Amino acid sequence: MRNGQKGSEKIGPVEDAALVDAFEARVAADEFIEPKDWMPEAYRKTLIRQISQHAHSEIVGMLPEGNWITRAPSLRRKAVLLAKVQDEGGHGLYLYCAAETLGVGRDELIEDLHSGKAKYSTIFNYPTLTWADIGAIGWLVDGAAIMNQVPLQRTSYGPYARAMIRVCKEESFHQRQGYEIMMALMDGTEAQKAMAQDALNRWWWPSLMMFGPPDDNSPNTAQSMRWRIKRETNDQLRQRFVDATVPQAEAIDLRVPDDALAWNEERGHYDFGEIDWEEFYSVIRGEGPVARERMQARRKAWDEGAWVRDAANAYAAKAAARKEAA
Ligand code: FAQ
């Protein structure tokens, strides 16, 4: 018998050693764990935490871009942005479904978001001030999301891995549409070029924070890597994102706002400057520039959508009663 472990939470339910060993052997053999399979309680809890926070990020992440749908500069841009924001809503729904397979209810997860108990990505607490921010979000935020989510297609929990396959296909389109907005602006007037550069200046560092704290300060990474929930660490993914994105900036004459950025021949990677971790933790604490507005918008949408949920429940109850009577 042994204790389940979750990050710093060392005391968990006592579990049968044979079951734990069989579970760990399956994970080590790269088998997917499915909802009805036995799993350690701490594994289940870690998944609920990560998947639900991922779902919340997708749903809250609709707000910064949704803010620009009515102000997109052309019909084409509006149609593309509308489709992208709808895709993010869809990602949130797949992810809530994946979390539900672990025995948690959606209402409970949403309640945790609205009460501030559950986290969502820090990146969505920054405002979208100009049209170029929509380009920067697609290019950088979706770009960072893909970097993180491609390895999650091989995460050890089956429903999460399968959700990631479709999500990654859509995120690739999102990243390209964002970069294409930046390309168009950098091909435009001096004012448009300045707008694109300003957006990069504001979104660069928060995008690097999306990957989470440095590995030596990440309480969950070691256990999540052992259980193959995470397939790569926060720092590995952040480095890969920098390496992929800097040449994209250079290709369209944008300057990454980091004086310490330099190619390191020996490492075969870019060196980059120190991230402002104080800012990261303050945003996590709910002190981000538009954190309050984001939560107000989500609570309002939830309250105003109550009639839709009531109607859907009433319809489902009627359909079930009809089936019973037949
Ligand atoms: N923001 O020990 P770690 C998107 C928390 S999707 C807020 O390293 P872990 C699509 C972390 O939860 C973006 N909190 O944690 C889109 C933990 O707190 P807890 C979301 C953060 O889980 C694009 C604590 O800090 N993607 O953008 C952040 O091993 C455009 C300690 O950290 C995912 O969620 C952060 N940035 O690693 C939508 C991907 N970083 O829970 C619209 C799946 C860390 O113990 C428009 N998630 N924390 O209280 C993951 O890969 C992982 O959960 C990490 C964090 C890498 C985010």
Coordinates of N, CA and C in Angstrom, one line a residue, residues 230-325:
K230 N 1.8 15.4 -18.9 CA 2.6 16.3 -19.7 C 3.7 15.5 -20.3
R231 N 3.9 15.8 -21.6 CA 5.0 15.0 -22.3 C 6.3 15.8 -22.4
E232 N 6.2 17.2 -22.2 CA 7.4 18.0 -22.2 C 7.2 19.0 -21.1
T233 N 8.3 19.6 -20.6 CA 8.2 20.5 -19.5 C 7.9 21.9 -20.0
N234 N 7.6 22.8 -19.0 CA 7.3 24.2 -19.3 C 8.4 24.8 -20.1
D235 N 9.7 24.7 -19.5 CA 10.8 25.3 -20.1 C 11.2 24.8 -21.5
Q236 N 11.0 23.5 -21.7 CA 11.3 22.9 -23.0 C 10.4 23.5 -24.1
L237 N 9.1 23.6 -23.7 CA 8.1 24.1 -24.7 C 8.3 25.6 -25.0
R238 N 8.7 26.3 -23.9 CA 8.9 27.8 -24.0 C 10.1 28.0 -25.0
Q239 N 11.1 27.2 -24.8 CA 12.3 27.4 -25.7 C 11.9 27.1 -27.1
R240 N 11.2 26.0 -27.3 CA 10.8 25.7 -28.7 C 9.9 26.8 -29.3
F241 N 9.1 27.4 -28.5 CA 8.3 28.5 -29.1 C 9.1 29.7 -29.5
V242 N 10.1 30.0 -28.6 CA 11.0 31.1 -29.0 C 11.8 30.8 -30.3
D243 N 12.3 29.6 -30.3 CA 13.1 29.2 -31.5 C 12.3 29.3 -32.8
A244 N 11.0 28.9 -32.7 CA 10.1 28.9 -33.9 C 9.7 30.3 -34.3
T245 N 9.5 31.2 -33.3 CA 8.8 32.4 -33.5 C 9.7 33.6 -33.9
V246 N 10.9 33.6 -33.4 CA 11.8 34.7 -33.7 C 12.1 34.8 -35.2
P247 N 12.4 33.7 -35.9 CA 12.6 33.8 -37.4 C 11.3 34.3 -38.1
Q248 N 10.1 34.0 -37.5 CA 8.9 34.5 -38.2 C 8.8 36.0 -38.0
A249 N 9.2 36.5 -36.8 CA 9.2 38.0 -36.6 C 10.2 38.6 -37.6
E250 N 11.4 38.0 -37.7 CA 12.4 38.6 -38.5 C 12.0 38.6 -40.0
A251 N 11.3 37.6 -40.4 CA 10.9 37.5 -41.8 C 10.0 38.6 -42.3
I252 N 9.3 39.2 -41.3 CA 8.4 40.4 -41.7 C 8.9 41.7 -41.0
D253 N 10.1 41.7 -40.7 CA 10.8 42.9 -40.1 C 10.2 43.4 -38.8
L254 N 9.7 42.5 -38.0 CA 9.3 42.9 -36.7 C 10.4 42.6 -35.7
R255 N 10.5 43.5 -34.7 CA 11.6 43.3 -33.7 C 11.0 42.7 -32.4
V256 N 11.5 41.6 -32.0 CA 11.1 41.0 -30.7 C 11.7 41.9 -29.6
P257 N 10.8 42.3 -28.7 CA 11.2 43.3 -27.7 C 12.0 42.7 -26.5
D258 N 13.2 42.2 -26.9 CA 14.1 41.5 -25.9 C 15.5 41.8 -26.2
D259 N 16.2 42.7 -25.5 CA 17.6 43.0 -25.8 C 18.5 41.8 -25.6
A260 N 18.1 40.9 -24.8 CA 19.0 39.8 -24.5 C 18.9 38.6 -25.5
L261 N 17.9 38.8 -26.5 CA 17.7 37.7 -27.4 C 18.9 37.5 -28.4
A262 N 19.4 36.3 -28.4 CA 20.6 36.1 -29.3 C 20.6 34.6 -29.6
W263 N 21.0 34.3 -30.8 CA 21.2 32.9 -31.2 C 22.4 32.3 -30.5
N264 N 22.3 31.2 -29.9 CA 23.4 30.6 -29.2 C 23.8 29.3 -30.0
E265 N 24.9 29.5 -30.7 CA 25.4 28.4 -31.7 C 25.6 27.1 -30.9
E266 N 26.2 27.3 -29.7 CA 26.6 26.1 -29.0 C 25.4 25.3 -28.6
R267 N 24.3 26.0 -28.1 CA 23.1 25.3 -27.6 C 22.2 24.9 -28.8
G268 N 22.4 25.6 -29.9 CA 21.4 25.4 -31.0 C 20.1 26.0 -30.7
H269 N 20.0 27.0 -29.8 CA 18.8 27.6 -29.4 C 19.0 29.1 -29.3
Y270 N 17.9 29.9 -29.2 CA 18.0 31.3 -28.9 C 18.1 31.4 -27.3
D271 N 19.0 32.3 -26.9 CA 19.0 32.7 -25.5 C 18.0 33.9 -25.4
F272 N 17.3 34.0 -24.3 CA 16.4 35.1 -24.2 C 16.4 35.6 -22.8
G273 N 15.8 36.8 -22.6 CA 15.9 37.6 -21.4 C 15.0 37.0 -20.3
E274 N 15.1 37.5 -19.1 CA 14.4 37.1 -17.9 C 12.9 37.5 -18.0
I275 N 12.1 36.5 -17.7 CA 10.6 36.8 -17.7 C 10.3 37.5 -16.4
D276 N 9.4 38.4 -16.4 CA 9.0 39.1 -15.1 C 8.0 38.2 -14.4
W277 N 8.6 37.3 -13.6 CA 7.7 36.3 -12.9 C 6.8 37.0 -11.8
E278 N 7.2 38.2 -11.3 CA 6.3 38.9 -10.4 C 5.0 39.2 -11.1
E279 N 5.1 39.7 -12.4 CA 3.9 40.0 -13.2 C 3.1 38.7 -13.4
F280 N 3.7 37.6 -13.7 CA 3.0 36.3 -13.9 C 2.2 36.0 -12.6
Y281 N 2.8 36.0 -11.5 CA 2.1 35.6 -10.3 C 1.0 36.6 -9.9
S282 N 1.2 37.9 -10.2 CA 0.2 38.8 -9.9 C -1.0 38.5 -10.8
V283 N -0.8 38.2 -12.0 CA -1.9 37.9 -12.9 C -2.6 36.6 -12.4
I284 N -1.9 35.6 -12.0 CA -2.5 34.4 -11.5 C -3.3 34.7 -10.2
R285 N -2.9 35.7 -9.4 CA -3.7 36.0 -8.2 C -5.0 36.8 -8.6
G286 N -5.2 37.0 -9.9 CA -6.4 37.7 -10.3 C -6.2 39.2 -10.4
E287 N -5.0 39.7 -10.5 CA -4.7 41.1 -10.6 C -4.3 41.6 -12.0
G288 N -4.6 40.7 -13.0 CA -4.3 41.1 -14.4 C -5.1 42.3 -14.8
P289 N -4.6 43.1 -15.9 CA -5.2 44.3 -16.3 C -6.7 44.3 -16.5
V290 N -7.2 43.2 -17.1 CA -8.7 43.2 -17.3 C -9.3 42.0 -16.7
A291 N -8.7 41.5 -15.6 CA -9.2 40.2 -15.0 C -10.7 40.4 -14.5
R292 N -10.9 41.6 -13.9 CA -12.3 41.8 -13.3 C -13.3 41.8 -14.5
E293 N -13.0 42.5 -15.6 CA -13.9 42.5 -16.7 C -14.2 41.2 -17.3
R294 N -13.1 40.4 -17.3 CA -13.3 39.0 -17.9 C -14.3 38.2 -17.1
M295 N -14.1 38.2 -15.8 CA -15.0 37.4 -14.9 C -16.4 38.0 -15.0
Q296 N -16.5 39.3 -15.0 CA -17.9 39.9 -15.1 C -18.6 39.4 -16.3
A297 N -17.8 39.4 -17.5 CA -18.4 39.1 -18.8 C -18.9 37.6 -18.7
R298 N -18.0 36.7 -18.1 CA -18.4 35.3 -18.0 C -19.6 35.1 -17.2
R299 N -19.7 35.7 -16.0 CA -20.8 35.6 -15.1 C -22.1 36.1 -15.8
K300 N -22.0 37.2 -16.5 CA -23.2 37.8 -17.2 C -23.7 36.8 -18.2
A301 N -22.7 36.2 -19.0 CA -23.1 35.3 -20.1 C -23.8 34.1 -19.4
W302 N -23.3 33.6 -18.3 CA -23.9 32.4 -17.6 C -25.3 32.7 -17.2
D303 N -25.4 33.9 -16.5 CA -26.8 34.3 -16.0 C -27.8 34.5 -17.1
E304 N -27.3 35.1 -18.2 CA -28.3 35.4 -19.3 C -28.6 34.2 -20.1
G305 N -27.7 33.2 -20.0 CA -27.9 31.9 -20.7 C -28.8 30.9 -19.9
A306 N -29.3 31.3 -18.7 CA -30.0 30.4 -17.9 C -31.2 29.8 -18.6
W307 N -31.9 30.7 -19.4 CA -33.2 30.2 -20.0 C -32.8 29.1 -21.1
V308 N -31.7 29.2 -21.7 CA -31.3 28.2 -22.7 C -31.1 26.9 -22.0
R309 N -30.4 26.9 -20.9 CA -30.1 25.7 -20.2 C -31.4 25.1 -19.7
D310 N -32.3 26.0 -19.2 CA -33.6 25.5 -18.7 C -34.4 24.8 -19.8
A311 N -34.4 25.5 -21.0 CA -35.2 25.0 -22.1 C -34.6 23.6 -22.6
A312 N -33.3 23.5 -22.6 CA -32.6 22.3 -23.0 C -32.9 21.2 -22.1
N313 N -32.9 21.5 -20.8 CA -33.2 20.5 -19.7 C -34.7 20.0 -19.8
A314 N -35.6 21.0 -20.1 CA -37.0 20.6 -20.2 C -37.2 19.8 -21.4
Y315 N -36.6 20.1 -22.5 CA -36.7 19.3 -23.7 C -36.2 17.9 -23.5
A316 N -35.0 17.8 -22.8 CA -34.4 16.4 -22.6 C -35.3 15.6 -21.7
A317 N -35.9 16.3 -20.7 CA -36.8 15.6 -19.7 C -38.1 15.0 -20.5
K318 N -38.6 15.9 -21.4 CA -39.8 15.5 -22.2 C -39.4 14.3 -23.1
A319 N -38.2 14.4 -23.7 CA -37.8 13.3 -24.7 C -37.6 12.0 -23.9
A320 N -37.1 12.1 -22.7 CA -36.9 10.9 -21.9 C -38.2 10.3 -21.4
A321 N -39.2 11.2 -21.1 CA -40.5 10.7 -20.6 C -41.2 10.0 -21.8
R322 N -41.1 10.6 -23.0 CA -41.7 10.0 -24.2 C -41.1 8.6 -24.5
K323 N -39.8 8.5 -24.3 CA -39.1 7.2 -24.6 C -39.6 6.2 -23.6
E324 N -39.7 6.6 -22.4 CA -40.2 5.7 -21.3 C -41.6 5.2 -21.6
A325 N -42.4 6.1 -22.1 CA -43.9 5.8 -22.3 C -44.0 4.8 -23.5

